[in-house]
């Protein structure tokens, strides 16, 4: 492992410490901390050498090299020894071309970086391997998180893998059962609280001040260090030629902050010649960052009461909002919102590519359409959508959409009829050959009708 020289710096007052508090807040001003490493500058990291080393590790059988996170360990905080590292071979996720979505958006060079292909099905794993490692090194028996689902699944898995116990605080009735089932299977003590995500997070902040419990939400800066490797891996897949735009879903805003941090570091080291524009898309019903940018010019957080079927981003008081604002400003990115109908349509269109994603991921394609209409994204530019979660994270959403019940009884019910062509409900038939052939014929007829206009 590289020599550990990192420290913690406040994003507000810039004060530095080597021993952060349990809630990972600055002791001087109460703001969030980020990890910085003066050793990178003194080591004179060479872009060409790093690129060569990282590529060579892809064919290595060493445990750390099999991880798409620890393969980039020169730019990560280093634990005391390799034996402390908790890994499930996270990262190494595919970069897909999106030919059908390219036609829909008018962007020929359109890609999706699918973080839903991580071990527990979401991008959270790339951050959890680093944070769980330092929890283990510090000797904690219990780790904990507040979650809308993906964080709890990831934390519980890495805690189990690292020989630790895990506590999950989730909002009662506002989480996908598929995600909750993962936490249960990995042995977490799961508490469903009668509040929303923000209430769960507030309670967790109080808990870690009073009990020997290690917090693994994205407030923990080790999480963001791991999550930033998404951007390193993406640029490596693009042969270090930056796209013009990277578009990310916005929930608690740790992921956009992590990706932006990586972009700035890659530019400073010389791995990339320029910064892509990093844009954040939120659900209309959970649009705290959108309102913060529009109503307060990014200077104060505008809280909202969140409501969206995209449960992974149903957050009204995002903890990393200041980090996200700085990244939007540094990269010249946009912040946009999309409604529930637009999310459902985009999710079905991504599914038609044969890759699929959870609803929160689909805000990226829906947001791209709006950014194209506004002229922010040009047709000759390269765009990468970050898909944060697997299709199987929220199968109820998918089934309700295809059965036509997703918007039933709601304000958008009549408008949702225009999405009928994207629905593929199951068909109940008699068990006869004629019935199956007739079903095939109906689909063929429908396809010909669509092709002919």
Tab-separated table of C-alpha atoms in Angstrom:
chain	number	residue	atom	x	y	z
A	1	UNK	CA	0.000	0.000	0.000
A	2	UNK	CA	1.122	3.617	-0.563
A	3	UNK	CA	2.225	5.459	2.563
A	4	UNK	CA	-0.753	6.993	4.400
A	5	UNK	CA	-0.356	10.775	4.482
A	6	UNK	CA	-3.978	11.923	4.194
A	7	UNK	CA	-5.833	14.328	6.463
A	8	UNK	CA	-9.316	15.860	6.747
A	9	UNK	CA	-10.101	19.369	5.514
A	10	UNK	CA	-13.269	21.347	6.149
A	11	UNK	CA	-15.082	22.391	2.973
A	12	UNK	CA	-16.174	25.604	4.720
A	13	UNK	CA	-13.347	27.126	6.757
A	14	UNK	CA	-10.545	24.913	5.343
A	15	UNK	CA	-9.271	23.926	8.784
A	16	UNK	CA	-7.349	20.642	8.793
A	17	UNK	CA	-7.396	17.738	11.249
A	18	UNK	CA	-6.031	14.205	11.427
A	19	UNK	CA	-8.672	13.024	13.924
A	20	UNK	CA	-12.231	13.814	12.829
A	21	UNK	CA	-15.202	13.696	15.190
A	22	UNK	CA	-17.679	10.827	15.146
A	23	UNK	CA	-20.134	12.787	12.986
A	24	UNK	CA	-17.431	13.843	10.485
A	25	UNK	CA	-18.178	17.532	11.007
A	26	UNK	CA	-15.682	20.344	11.367
A	27	UNK	CA	-15.008	21.185	15.014
A	28	UNK	CA	-14.620	24.870	14.089
A	29	UNK	CA	-17.654	25.610	11.892
A	30	UNK	CA	-19.704	22.407	11.764
A	31	UNK	CA	-19.353	21.898	8.025
A	32	UNK	CA	-18.541	18.642	6.226
A	33	UNK	CA	-15.017	17.293	5.850
A	34	UNK	CA	-13.206	16.012	2.793
A	35	UNK	CA	-10.034	13.996	2.515
A	36	UNK	CA	-6.917	15.563	1.087
A	37	UNK	CA	-3.437	14.093	0.747
A	38	UNK	CA	-0.393	16.399	0.628
A	39	UNK	CA	1.680	13.312	-0.188
A	40	UNK	CA	0.310	13.223	-3.727
A	41	UNK	CA	2.066	16.469	-4.592
A	42	UNK	CA	5.324	15.498	-2.922
A	43	UNK	CA	5.253	12.130	-4.719
A	44	UNK	CA	5.117	13.899	-8.096
A	45	UNK	CA	2.536	11.486	-9.488
A	46	UNK	CA	3.104	10.967	-13.182
A	47	UNK	CA	-0.013	10.483	-15.319
A	48	UNK	CA	1.617	8.117	-17.814
A	49	UNK	CA	3.083	5.933	-15.067
A	50	UNK	CA	-0.209	5.767	-13.179
A	51	UNK	CA	-2.075	4.829	-16.340
A	52	UNK	CA	0.410	2.062	-17.080
A	53	UNK	CA	0.307	0.673	-13.520
A	54	UNK	CA	-3.488	0.710	-13.362
A	55	UNK	CA	-3.850	-1.063	-16.699
A	56	UNK	CA	-1.319	-3.722	-15.733
A	57	UNK	CA	-3.303	-4.504	-12.599
A	58	UNK	CA	-6.335	-5.431	-14.683
A	59	UNK	CA	-4.666	-8.720	-15.581
A	60	UNK	CA	-3.408	-9.367	-12.044
A	61	UNK	CA	-4.829	-12.055	-9.738
A	62	UNK	CA	-3.935	-10.131	-6.578
A	63	UNK	CA	-6.946	-9.483	-4.351
A	64	UNK	CA	-6.597	-5.699	-4.394
A	65	UNK	CA	-6.085	-5.584	-8.146
A	66	UNK	CA	-9.347	-7.442	-8.732
A	67	UNK	CA	-11.190	-4.534	-7.132
A	68	UNK	CA	-12.141	-1.702	-9.462
A	69	UNK	CA	-11.639	0.604	-6.493
A	70	UNK	CA	-8.363	-0.512	-4.910
A	71	UNK	CA	-6.777	-0.887	-8.340
A	72	UNK	CA	-6.535	2.920	-8.192
A	73	UNK	CA	-5.065	2.925	-4.666
A	74	UNK	CA	-2.427	5.576	-5.396
A	75	UNK	CA	-5.276	8.131	-5.257
A	76	UNK	CA	-7.017	6.633	-2.224
A	77	UNK	CA	-6.393	6.999	1.510
A	78	UNK	CA	-4.219	4.076	2.528
A	79	UNK	CA	-5.041	1.803	5.488
A	80	UNK	CA	-2.233	0.501	7.691
A	81	UNK	CA	-2.106	-2.831	5.868
A	82	UNK	CA	-3.738	-4.742	3.033
A	83	UNK	CA	-5.162	-7.210	5.575
A	84	UNK	CA	-7.583	-4.541	6.822
A	85	UNK	CA	-9.222	-4.054	3.424
A	86	UNK	CA	-12.828	-5.239	3.033
A	87	UNK	CA	-13.607	-5.954	-0.613
A	88	UNK	CA	-16.200	-7.799	-2.689
A	89	UNK	CA	-14.432	-7.095	-5.995
A	90	UNK	CA	-16.481	-3.961	-6.503
A	91	UNK	CA	-16.157	-1.631	-9.468
A	92	UNK	CA	-15.128	-2.906	-12.898
A	93	UNK	CA	-18.548	-1.869	-14.194
A	94	UNK	CA	-19.397	-1.683	-17.904
A	95	UNK	CA	-19.668	1.371	-20.120
A	96	UNK	CA	-22.509	0.787	-22.579
A	97	UNK	CA	-23.372	2.538	-25.806
A	98	UNK	CA	-27.046	3.569	-26.016
A	99	UNK	CA	-27.972	3.431	-29.722
A	100	UNK	CA	-31.753	3.724	-29.274
A	101	UNK	CA	-31.507	6.515	-26.708
A	102	UNK	CA	-29.077	8.256	-29.076
A	103	UNK	CA	-31.815	8.396	-31.705
A	104	UNK	CA	-34.344	9.652	-29.159
A	105	UNK	CA	-32.095	12.440	-27.841
A	106	UNK	CA	-30.216	13.304	-31.012
A	107	UNK	CA	-26.872	12.659	-29.295
A	108	UNK	CA	-24.927	10.073	-31.355
A	109	UNK	CA	-22.155	9.611	-28.779
A	110	UNK	CA	-24.237	8.617	-25.777
A	111	UNK	CA	-23.037	6.146	-23.139
A	112	UNK	CA	-24.159	4.737	-19.802
A	113	UNK	CA	-21.762	3.850	-17.001
A	114	UNK	CA	-23.743	1.174	-15.160
A	115	UNK	CA	-22.905	1.166	-11.460
A	116	UNK	CA	-25.829	-1.154	-10.872
A	117	UNK	CA	-23.484	-3.965	-11.890
A	118	UNK	CA	-21.636	-3.745	-8.555
A	119	UNK	CA	-21.830	-6.670	-6.057
A	120	UNK	CA	-24.942	-5.438	-4.206
A	121	UNK	CA	-26.418	-3.757	-7.268
A	122	UNK	CA	-25.578	-0.082	-6.750
A	123	UNK	CA	-22.799	2.512	-6.844
A	124	UNK	CA	-22.671	2.516	-3.050
A	125	UNK	CA	-20.289	-0.469	-3.056
A	126	UNK	CA	-17.391	1.552	-4.455
A	127	UNK	CA	-17.507	3.890	-1.471
A	128	UNK	CA	-18.404	1.262	1.090
A	129	UNK	CA	-15.262	-0.802	0.510
A	130	UNK	CA	-13.104	2.154	1.606
A	131	UNK	CA	-15.308	3.314	4.493
A	132	UNK	CA	-15.806	-0.217	5.857
A	133	UNK	CA	-12.057	-0.777	5.665
A	134	UNK	CA	-11.340	2.199	7.926
A	135	UNK	CA	-14.150	1.235	10.294
A	136	UNK	CA	-12.571	-2.189	10.611
A	137	UNK	CA	-9.087	-0.740	11.076
A	138	UNK	CA	-10.385	1.525	13.857
A	139	UNK	CA	-11.699	-1.532	15.688
A	140	UNK	CA	-15.429	-0.798	15.520
A	141	UNK	CA	-17.826	-3.639	16.202
A	142	UNK	CA	-20.894	-1.738	14.919
A	143	UNK	CA	-21.346	0.310	11.756
A	144	UNK	CA	-24.569	2.150	10.929
A	145	UNK	CA	-26.349	4.134	8.245
A	146	UNK	CA	-29.601	5.897	7.469
A	147	UNK	CA	-30.842	4.761	4.113
A	148	UNK	CA	-33.485	4.800	1.404
A	149	UNK	CA	-32.297	1.312	0.481
A	150	UNK	CA	-29.086	1.068	-1.512
A	151	UNK	CA	-26.785	2.262	1.268
A	152	UNK	CA	-28.280	-0.210	3.732
A	153	UNK	CA	-27.795	-3.133	1.347
A	154	UNK	CA	-24.200	-2.177	0.624
A	155	UNK	CA	-23.235	-1.403	4.209
A	156	UNK	CA	-24.742	-4.636	5.527
A	157	UNK	CA	-22.851	-6.674	2.929
A	158	UNK	CA	-19.482	-5.061	3.621
A	159	UNK	CA	-19.993	-5.211	7.371
A	160	UNK	CA	-20.711	-8.929	7.138
A	161	UNK	CA	-17.691	-9.409	4.916
A	162	UNK	CA	-15.480	-7.502	7.375
A	163	UNK	CA	-16.725	-9.324	10.481
A	164	UNK	CA	-18.697	-6.354	11.858
A	165	UNK	CA	-22.317	-5.875	12.933
A	166	UNK	CA	-24.519	-3.391	11.102
A	167	UNK	CA	-27.425	-1.141	12.120
A	168	UNK	CA	-29.780	0.155	9.442
A	169	UNK	CA	-32.234	3.028	9.972
A	170	UNK	CA	-34.814	3.229	7.173
A	171	UNK	CA	-38.020	5.269	6.779
A	172	UNK	CA	-41.054	3.071	7.386
A	173	UNK	CA	-43.023	2.346	4.221
A	174	UNK	CA	-40.787	4.454	1.961
A	175	UNK	CA	-38.237	1.913	0.792
A	176	UNK	CA	-38.202	-0.783	-1.862
A	177	UNK	CA	-38.651	-4.237	-0.319
A	178	UNK	CA	-36.015	-5.574	-2.692
A	179	UNK	CA	-33.403	-3.297	-1.158
A	180	UNK	CA	-34.571	-3.956	2.387
A	181	UNK	CA	-34.396	-7.710	1.802
A	182	UNK	CA	-30.687	-7.389	1.038
A	183	UNK	CA	-29.942	-5.770	4.392
A	184	UNK	CA	-31.911	-8.509	6.148
A	185	UNK	CA	-30.074	-11.259	4.311
A	186	UNK	CA	-26.681	-9.780	5.188
A	187	UNK	CA	-27.583	-9.840	8.898
A	188	UNK	CA	-28.270	-6.183	9.653
A	189	UNK	CA	-30.277	-4.996	12.631
A	190	UNK	CA	-32.878	-3.145	10.589
A	191	UNK	CA	-35.046	-0.472	12.229
A	192	UNK	CA	-37.945	0.996	10.268
A	193	UNK	CA	-38.559	4.437	11.762
A	194	UNK	CA	-41.784	6.434	11.479
A	195	UNK	CA	-40.103	9.321	9.701
A	196	UNK	CA	-38.466	10.122	6.371
A	197	UNK	CA	-34.825	9.658	5.342
A	198	UNK	CA	-33.815	13.027	6.742
A	199	UNK	CA	-35.306	12.086	10.116
A	200	UNK	CA	-33.363	8.812	10.048
A	201	UNK	CA	-30.146	10.675	9.334
A	202	UNK	CA	-30.722	13.167	12.157
A	203	UNK	CA	-31.217	10.314	14.605
A	204	UNK	CA	-28.062	8.595	13.345
A	205	UNK	CA	-26.065	11.778	13.925
A	206	UNK	CA	-27.215	11.789	17.559
A	207	UNK	CA	-26.488	8.072	17.939
A	208	UNK	CA	-22.844	8.210	16.847
A	209	UNK	CA	-22.152	10.950	19.421
A	210	UNK	CA	-23.398	8.743	22.239
A	211	UNK	CA	-22.510	5.163	21.260
A	212	UNK	CA	-19.447	3.385	19.793
A	213	UNK	CA	-21.015	3.164	16.361
A	214	UNK	CA	-19.241	4.122	13.114
A	215	UNK	CA	-21.282	6.103	10.607
A	216	UNK	CA	-21.184	4.914	6.988
A	217	UNK	CA	-23.420	7.434	5.229
A	218	UNK	CA	-21.872	9.618	2.538
A	219	UNK	CA	-21.183	12.235	5.232
A	220	UNK	CA	-18.250	9.916	5.904
A	221	UNK	CA	-15.521	11.239	3.556
A	222	UNK	CA	-14.018	7.771	3.094
A	223	UNK	CA	-17.192	6.885	1.207
A	224	UNK	CA	-16.613	9.631	-1.338
A	225	UNK	CA	-13.001	8.587	-1.819
A	226	UNK	CA	-14.141	5.160	-2.947
A	227	UNK	CA	-16.978	6.512	-5.068
A	228	UNK	CA	-14.636	8.820	-6.952
A	229	UNK	CA	-13.025	5.763	-8.599
A	230	UNK	CA	-16.143	5.582	-10.797
A	231	UNK	CA	-14.755	8.590	-12.652
A	232	UNK	CA	-11.224	7.153	-12.824
A	233	UNK	CA	-12.541	3.920	-14.313
A	234	UNK	CA	-14.819	5.797	-16.725
A	235	UNK	CA	-12.013	7.974	-18.076
A	236	UNK	CA	-9.763	4.949	-18.408
A	237	UNK	CA	-12.496	3.276	-20.480
A	238	UNK	CA	-12.588	6.391	-22.662
A	239	UNK	CA	-8.776	6.298	-23.059
A	240	UNK	CA	-8.521	9.456	-20.925
A	241	UNK	CA	-10.467	11.535	-23.430
A	242	UNK	CA	-13.031	13.408	-21.296
A	243	UNK	CA	-16.660	13.414	-22.431
A	244	UNK	CA	-18.335	16.784	-22.770
A	245	UNK	CA	-20.975	15.925	-20.189
A	246	UNK	CA	-21.414	13.535	-17.265
A	247	UNK	CA	-24.987	13.412	-15.961
A	248	UNK	CA	-25.699	12.103	-12.453
A	249	UNK	CA	-28.872	11.504	-10.393
A	250	UNK	CA	-29.130	13.776	-7.349
A	251	UNK	CA	-30.263	12.468	-3.957
A	252	UNK	CA	-28.033	13.040	-0.950
A	253	UNK	CA	-25.485	14.411	-3.483
A	254	UNK	CA	-22.475	12.460	-2.267
A	255	UNK	CA	-21.986	10.728	-5.613
A	256	UNK	CA	-21.901	13.906	-7.697
A	257	UNK	CA	-19.473	15.365	-5.146
A	258	UNK	CA	-17.236	12.307	-5.371
A	259	UNK	CA	-17.201	12.250	-9.164
A	260	UNK	CA	-16.456	15.961	-9.275
A	261	UNK	CA	-13.601	15.573	-6.775
A	262	UNK	CA	-12.072	12.891	-8.986
A	263	UNK	CA	-12.360	15.052	-12.087
A	264	UNK	CA	-10.532	17.919	-10.390
A	265	UNK	CA	-7.793	15.594	-9.140
A	266	UNK	CA	-7.356	13.957	-12.549
A	267	UNK	CA	-6.966	17.357	-14.176
A	268	UNK	CA	-4.444	18.487	-11.555
A	269	UNK	CA	-2.369	15.314	-12.004
A	270	UNK	CA	-2.514	15.577	-15.794
A	271	UNK	CA	-4.596	12.468	-16.488
A	272	UNK	CA	-7.151	14.563	-18.399
A	273	UNK	CA	-6.645	17.860	-20.243
A	274	UNK	CA	-10.007	19.436	-19.342
A	275	UNK	CA	-13.064	19.023	-17.136
A	276	UNK	CA	-16.352	17.591	-18.409
A	277	UNK	CA	-19.498	19.451	-17.370
A	278	UNK	CA	-21.001	17.507	-14.493
A	279	UNK	CA	-24.782	17.961	-14.281
A	280	UNK	CA	-27.174	16.796	-11.551
A	281	UNK	CA	-30.753	15.721	-12.225
A	282	UNK	CA	-33.370	15.428	-9.482
A	283	UNK	CA	-36.952	14.238	-9.259
A	284	UNK	CA	-39.410	17.127	-9.305
A	285	UNK	CA	-40.797	16.018	-5.949
A	286	UNK	CA	-37.369	15.861	-4.293
A	287	UNK	CA	-35.661	18.857	-5.861
A	288	UNK	CA	-33.751	20.463	-2.997
A	289	UNK	CA	-30.617	21.184	-5.054
A	290	UNK	CA	-32.616	22.536	-8.001
A	291	UNK	CA	-34.405	24.985	-5.717
A	292	UNK	CA	-31.161	25.800	-3.913
A	293	UNK	CA	-29.565	26.829	-7.219
A	294	UNK	CA	-32.605	28.677	-8.566
A	295	UNK	CA	-33.917	30.388	-5.456
A	296	UNK	CA	-30.773	30.882	-3.390
A	297	UNK	CA	-28.028	30.905	-6.035
A	298	UNK	CA	-26.402	27.971	-4.256
A	299	UNK	CA	-25.749	29.985	-1.101
A	300	UNK	CA	-28.203	28.262	1.267
A	301	UNK	CA	-30.049	24.967	1.158
A	302	UNK	CA	-33.753	25.065	0.337
A	303	UNK	CA	-35.250	22.050	2.106
A	304	UNK	CA	-38.215	20.218	0.589
A	305	UNK	CA	-40.652	17.560	1.729
A	306	UNK	CA	-39.586	14.791	-0.667
A	307	UNK	CA	-42.054	12.716	-2.651
A	308	UNK	CA	-41.125	10.523	-5.611
A	309	UNK	CA	-41.393	6.889	-6.647
A	310	UNK	CA	-37.664	7.027	-7.388
A	311	UNK	CA	-36.958	5.977	-3.797
A	312	UNK	CA	-33.155	6.133	-4.030
A	313	UNK	CA	-33.314	9.930	-4.441
A	314	UNK	CA	-36.303	10.661	-2.169
A	315	UNK	CA	-34.281	13.055	-0.006
A	316	UNK	CA	-35.294	16.588	0.928
A	317	UNK	CA	-32.300	17.730	2.979
A	318	UNK	CA	-29.200	16.495	1.115
A	319	UNK	CA	-26.133	16.419	3.343
A	320	UNK	CA	-23.562	17.059	0.603
A	321	UNK	CA	-25.336	19.976	-1.050
A	322	UNK	CA	-22.453	22.433	-0.569
A	323	UNK	CA	-19.974	20.006	-2.106
A	324	UNK	CA	-22.338	19.510	-5.050
A	325	UNK	CA	-22.757	23.263	-5.565
A	326	UNK	CA	-18.982	23.698	-5.717
A	327	UNK	CA	-18.682	20.948	-8.317
A	328	UNK	CA	-21.470	22.419	-10.453
A	329	UNK	CA	-19.691	25.756	-10.372
A	330	UNK	CA	-16.227	24.285	-11.001
A	331	UNK	CA	-17.317	22.236	-14.028
A	332	UNK	CA	-19.999	24.535	-15.443
A	333	UNK	CA	-22.645	21.846	-15.048
A	334	UNK	CA	-26.415	22.221	-14.935
A	335	UNK	CA	-29.012	21.280	-12.328
A	336	UNK	CA	-32.406	20.173	-13.633
A	337	UNK	CA	-35.538	18.359	-12.487
A	338	UNK	CA	-37.867	15.838	-14.149
A	339	UNK	CA	-41.360	14.648	-13.253
A	340	UNK	CA	-42.594	11.138	-12.492
A	341	UNK	CA	-43.916	10.544	-16.000
A	342	UNK	CA	-40.608	11.570	-17.542
A	343	UNK	CA	-38.768	9.224	-15.166
A	344	UNK	CA	-41.019	6.278	-16.050
A	345	UNK	CA	-40.643	6.905	-19.777
A	346	UNK	CA	-36.855	7.197	-19.572
A	347	UNK	CA	-36.627	4.040	-17.483
A	348	UNK	CA	-38.575	2.077	-20.110
A	349	UNK	CA	-36.387	3.518	-22.882
A	350	UNK	CA	-33.222	2.450	-21.066
A	351	UNK	CA	-34.765	-0.970	-20.560
A	352	UNK	CA	-35.358	-1.180	-24.310
A	353	UNK	CA	-31.568	-1.057	-24.687
A	354	UNK	CA	-31.391	-4.389	-22.843
A	355	UNK	CA	-29.592	-3.078	-19.780
A	356	UNK	CA	-32.220	-1.726	-17.355
A	357	UNK	CA	-31.884	0.378	-14.211
A	358	UNK	CA	-33.736	1.462	-11.103
A	359	UNK	CA	-36.041	4.527	-11.381
A	360	UNK	CA	-33.564	6.952	-9.798
A	361	UNK	CA	-31.000	6.154	-12.518
A	362	UNK	CA	-33.482	6.998	-15.261
A	363	UNK	CA	-33.585	10.669	-14.264
A	364	UNK	CA	-30.305	11.020	-16.169
A	365	UNK	CA	-31.864	10.211	-19.558
A	366	UNK	CA	-34.969	12.249	-18.766
A	367	UNK	CA	-32.746	15.148	-17.751
A	368	UNK	CA	-30.625	14.838	-20.881
A	369	UNK	CA	-33.742	15.366	-22.996
A	370	UNK	CA	-34.407	18.643	-21.193
A	371	UNK	CA	-30.799	19.781	-21.432
A	372	UNK	CA	-30.914	19.081	-25.186
A	373	UNK	CA	-34.095	21.140	-25.560
A	374	UNK	CA	-32.447	24.004	-23.685
A	375	UNK	CA	-29.376	23.831	-25.937
A	376	UNK	CA	-27.080	23.088	-22.991
A	377	UNK	CA	-26.097	19.754	-24.559
A	378	UNK	CA	-25.205	19.874	-28.262
A	379	UNK	CA	-25.745	17.092	-30.782
A	380	UNK	CA	-22.021	16.786	-31.547
A	381	UNK	CA	-21.014	16.333	-27.899
A	382	UNK	CA	-20.200	13.153	-25.971
A	383	UNK	CA	-22.464	12.393	-23.020
A	384	UNK	CA	-22.161	9.777	-20.263
A	385	UNK	CA	-25.147	8.922	-18.077
A	386	UNK	CA	-24.382	7.459	-14.656
A	387	UNK	CA	-26.811	4.618	-13.880
A	388	UNK	CA	-26.594	4.190	-10.134
A	389	UNK	CA	-28.743	1.127	-9.441
A	390	UNK	CA	-29.797	-2.213	-10.867
A	391	UNK	CA	-33.201	-2.868	-12.424
A	392	UNK	CA	-33.961	-5.454	-9.720
A	393	UNK	CA	-33.651	-2.848	-6.965
A	394	UNK	CA	-37.275	-1.780	-7.475
A	395	UNK	CA	-39.238	-4.435	-9.429
A	396	UNK	CA	-42.582	-3.140	-8.105
A	397	UNK	CA	-42.102	0.097	-10.052
A	398	UNK	CA	-41.332	-1.876	-13.204
A	399	UNK	CA	-44.296	-4.227	-12.836
A	400	UNK	CA	-46.735	-1.409	-12.119
A	401	UNK	CA	-45.494	0.515	-15.132
A	402	UNK	CA	-45.919	-2.378	-17.548
A	403	UNK	CA	-49.293	-3.367	-16.096
A	404	UNK	CA	-50.473	0.218	-16.499
A	405	UNK	CA	-51.151	0.824	-12.800
A	406	UNK	CA	-48.194	3.072	-11.913
A	407	UNK	CA	-50.160	6.302	-12.372
A	408	UNK	CA	-53.606	4.848	-11.706
A	409	UNK	CA	-55.825	7.270	-9.821
A	410	UNK	CA	-53.209	10.028	-9.940
A	411	UNK	CA	-53.006	13.402	-11.645
A	412	UNK	CA	-50.886	11.994	-14.471
A	413	UNK	CA	-53.097	8.977	-15.233
A	414	UNK	CA	-54.509	10.296	-18.515
A	415	UNK	CA	-51.170	11.700	-19.640
A	416	UNK	CA	-49.500	8.343	-18.965
A	417	UNK	CA	-51.566	6.759	-21.737
A	418	UNK	CA	-49.053	8.121	-24.241
A	419	UNK	CA	-46.520	5.662	-22.819
A	420	UNK	CA	-48.651	2.647	-23.733
A	421	UNK	CA	-46.319	1.651	-26.573
A	422	UNK	CA	-43.486	1.254	-24.057
A	423	UNK	CA	-45.454	-1.137	-21.861
A	424	UNK	CA	-45.070	-4.898	-22.142
A	425	UNK	CA	-47.543	-6.452	-19.705
A	426	UNK	CA	-47.645	-10.229	-19.215
A	427	UNK	CA	-50.315	-11.984	-21.276
A	428	UNK	CA	-52.429	-14.771	-19.786
A	429	UNK	CA	-53.321	-17.428	-22.382
A	430	UNK	CA	-54.794	-20.864	-22.695
A	431	UNK	CA	-52.090	-23.515	-22.866
A	432	UNK	CA	-52.485	-24.095	-26.612
A	433	UNK	CA	-50.188	-23.631	-29.571
A	434	UNK	CA	-52.795	-21.553	-31.407
A	435	UNK	CA	-53.054	-19.110	-28.507
A	436	UNK	CA	-49.282	-18.560	-28.416
A	437	UNK	CA	-49.067	-18.112	-32.200
A	438	UNK	CA	-51.934	-15.615	-32.073
A	439	UNK	CA	-50.039	-13.660	-29.417
A	440	UNK	CA	-46.947	-13.588	-31.642
A	441	UNK	CA	-49.049	-12.369	-34.560
A	442	UNK	CA	-50.509	-9.522	-32.481
A	443	UNK	CA	-47.031	-8.324	-31.542
A	444	UNK	CA	-45.844	-8.557	-35.161
A	445	UNK	CA	-48.836	-6.530	-36.311
A	446	UNK	CA	-48.202	-3.920	-33.641
A	447	UNK	CA	-44.523	-3.665	-34.631
A	448	UNK	CA	-45.400	-3.164	-38.300
A	449	UNK	CA	-47.892	-0.449	-37.384
A	450	UNK	CA	-45.241	1.430	-35.381
A	451	UNK	CA	-42.649	1.107	-38.161
A	452	UNK	CA	-45.078	2.387	-40.780
A	453	UNK	CA	-45.961	5.351	-38.665
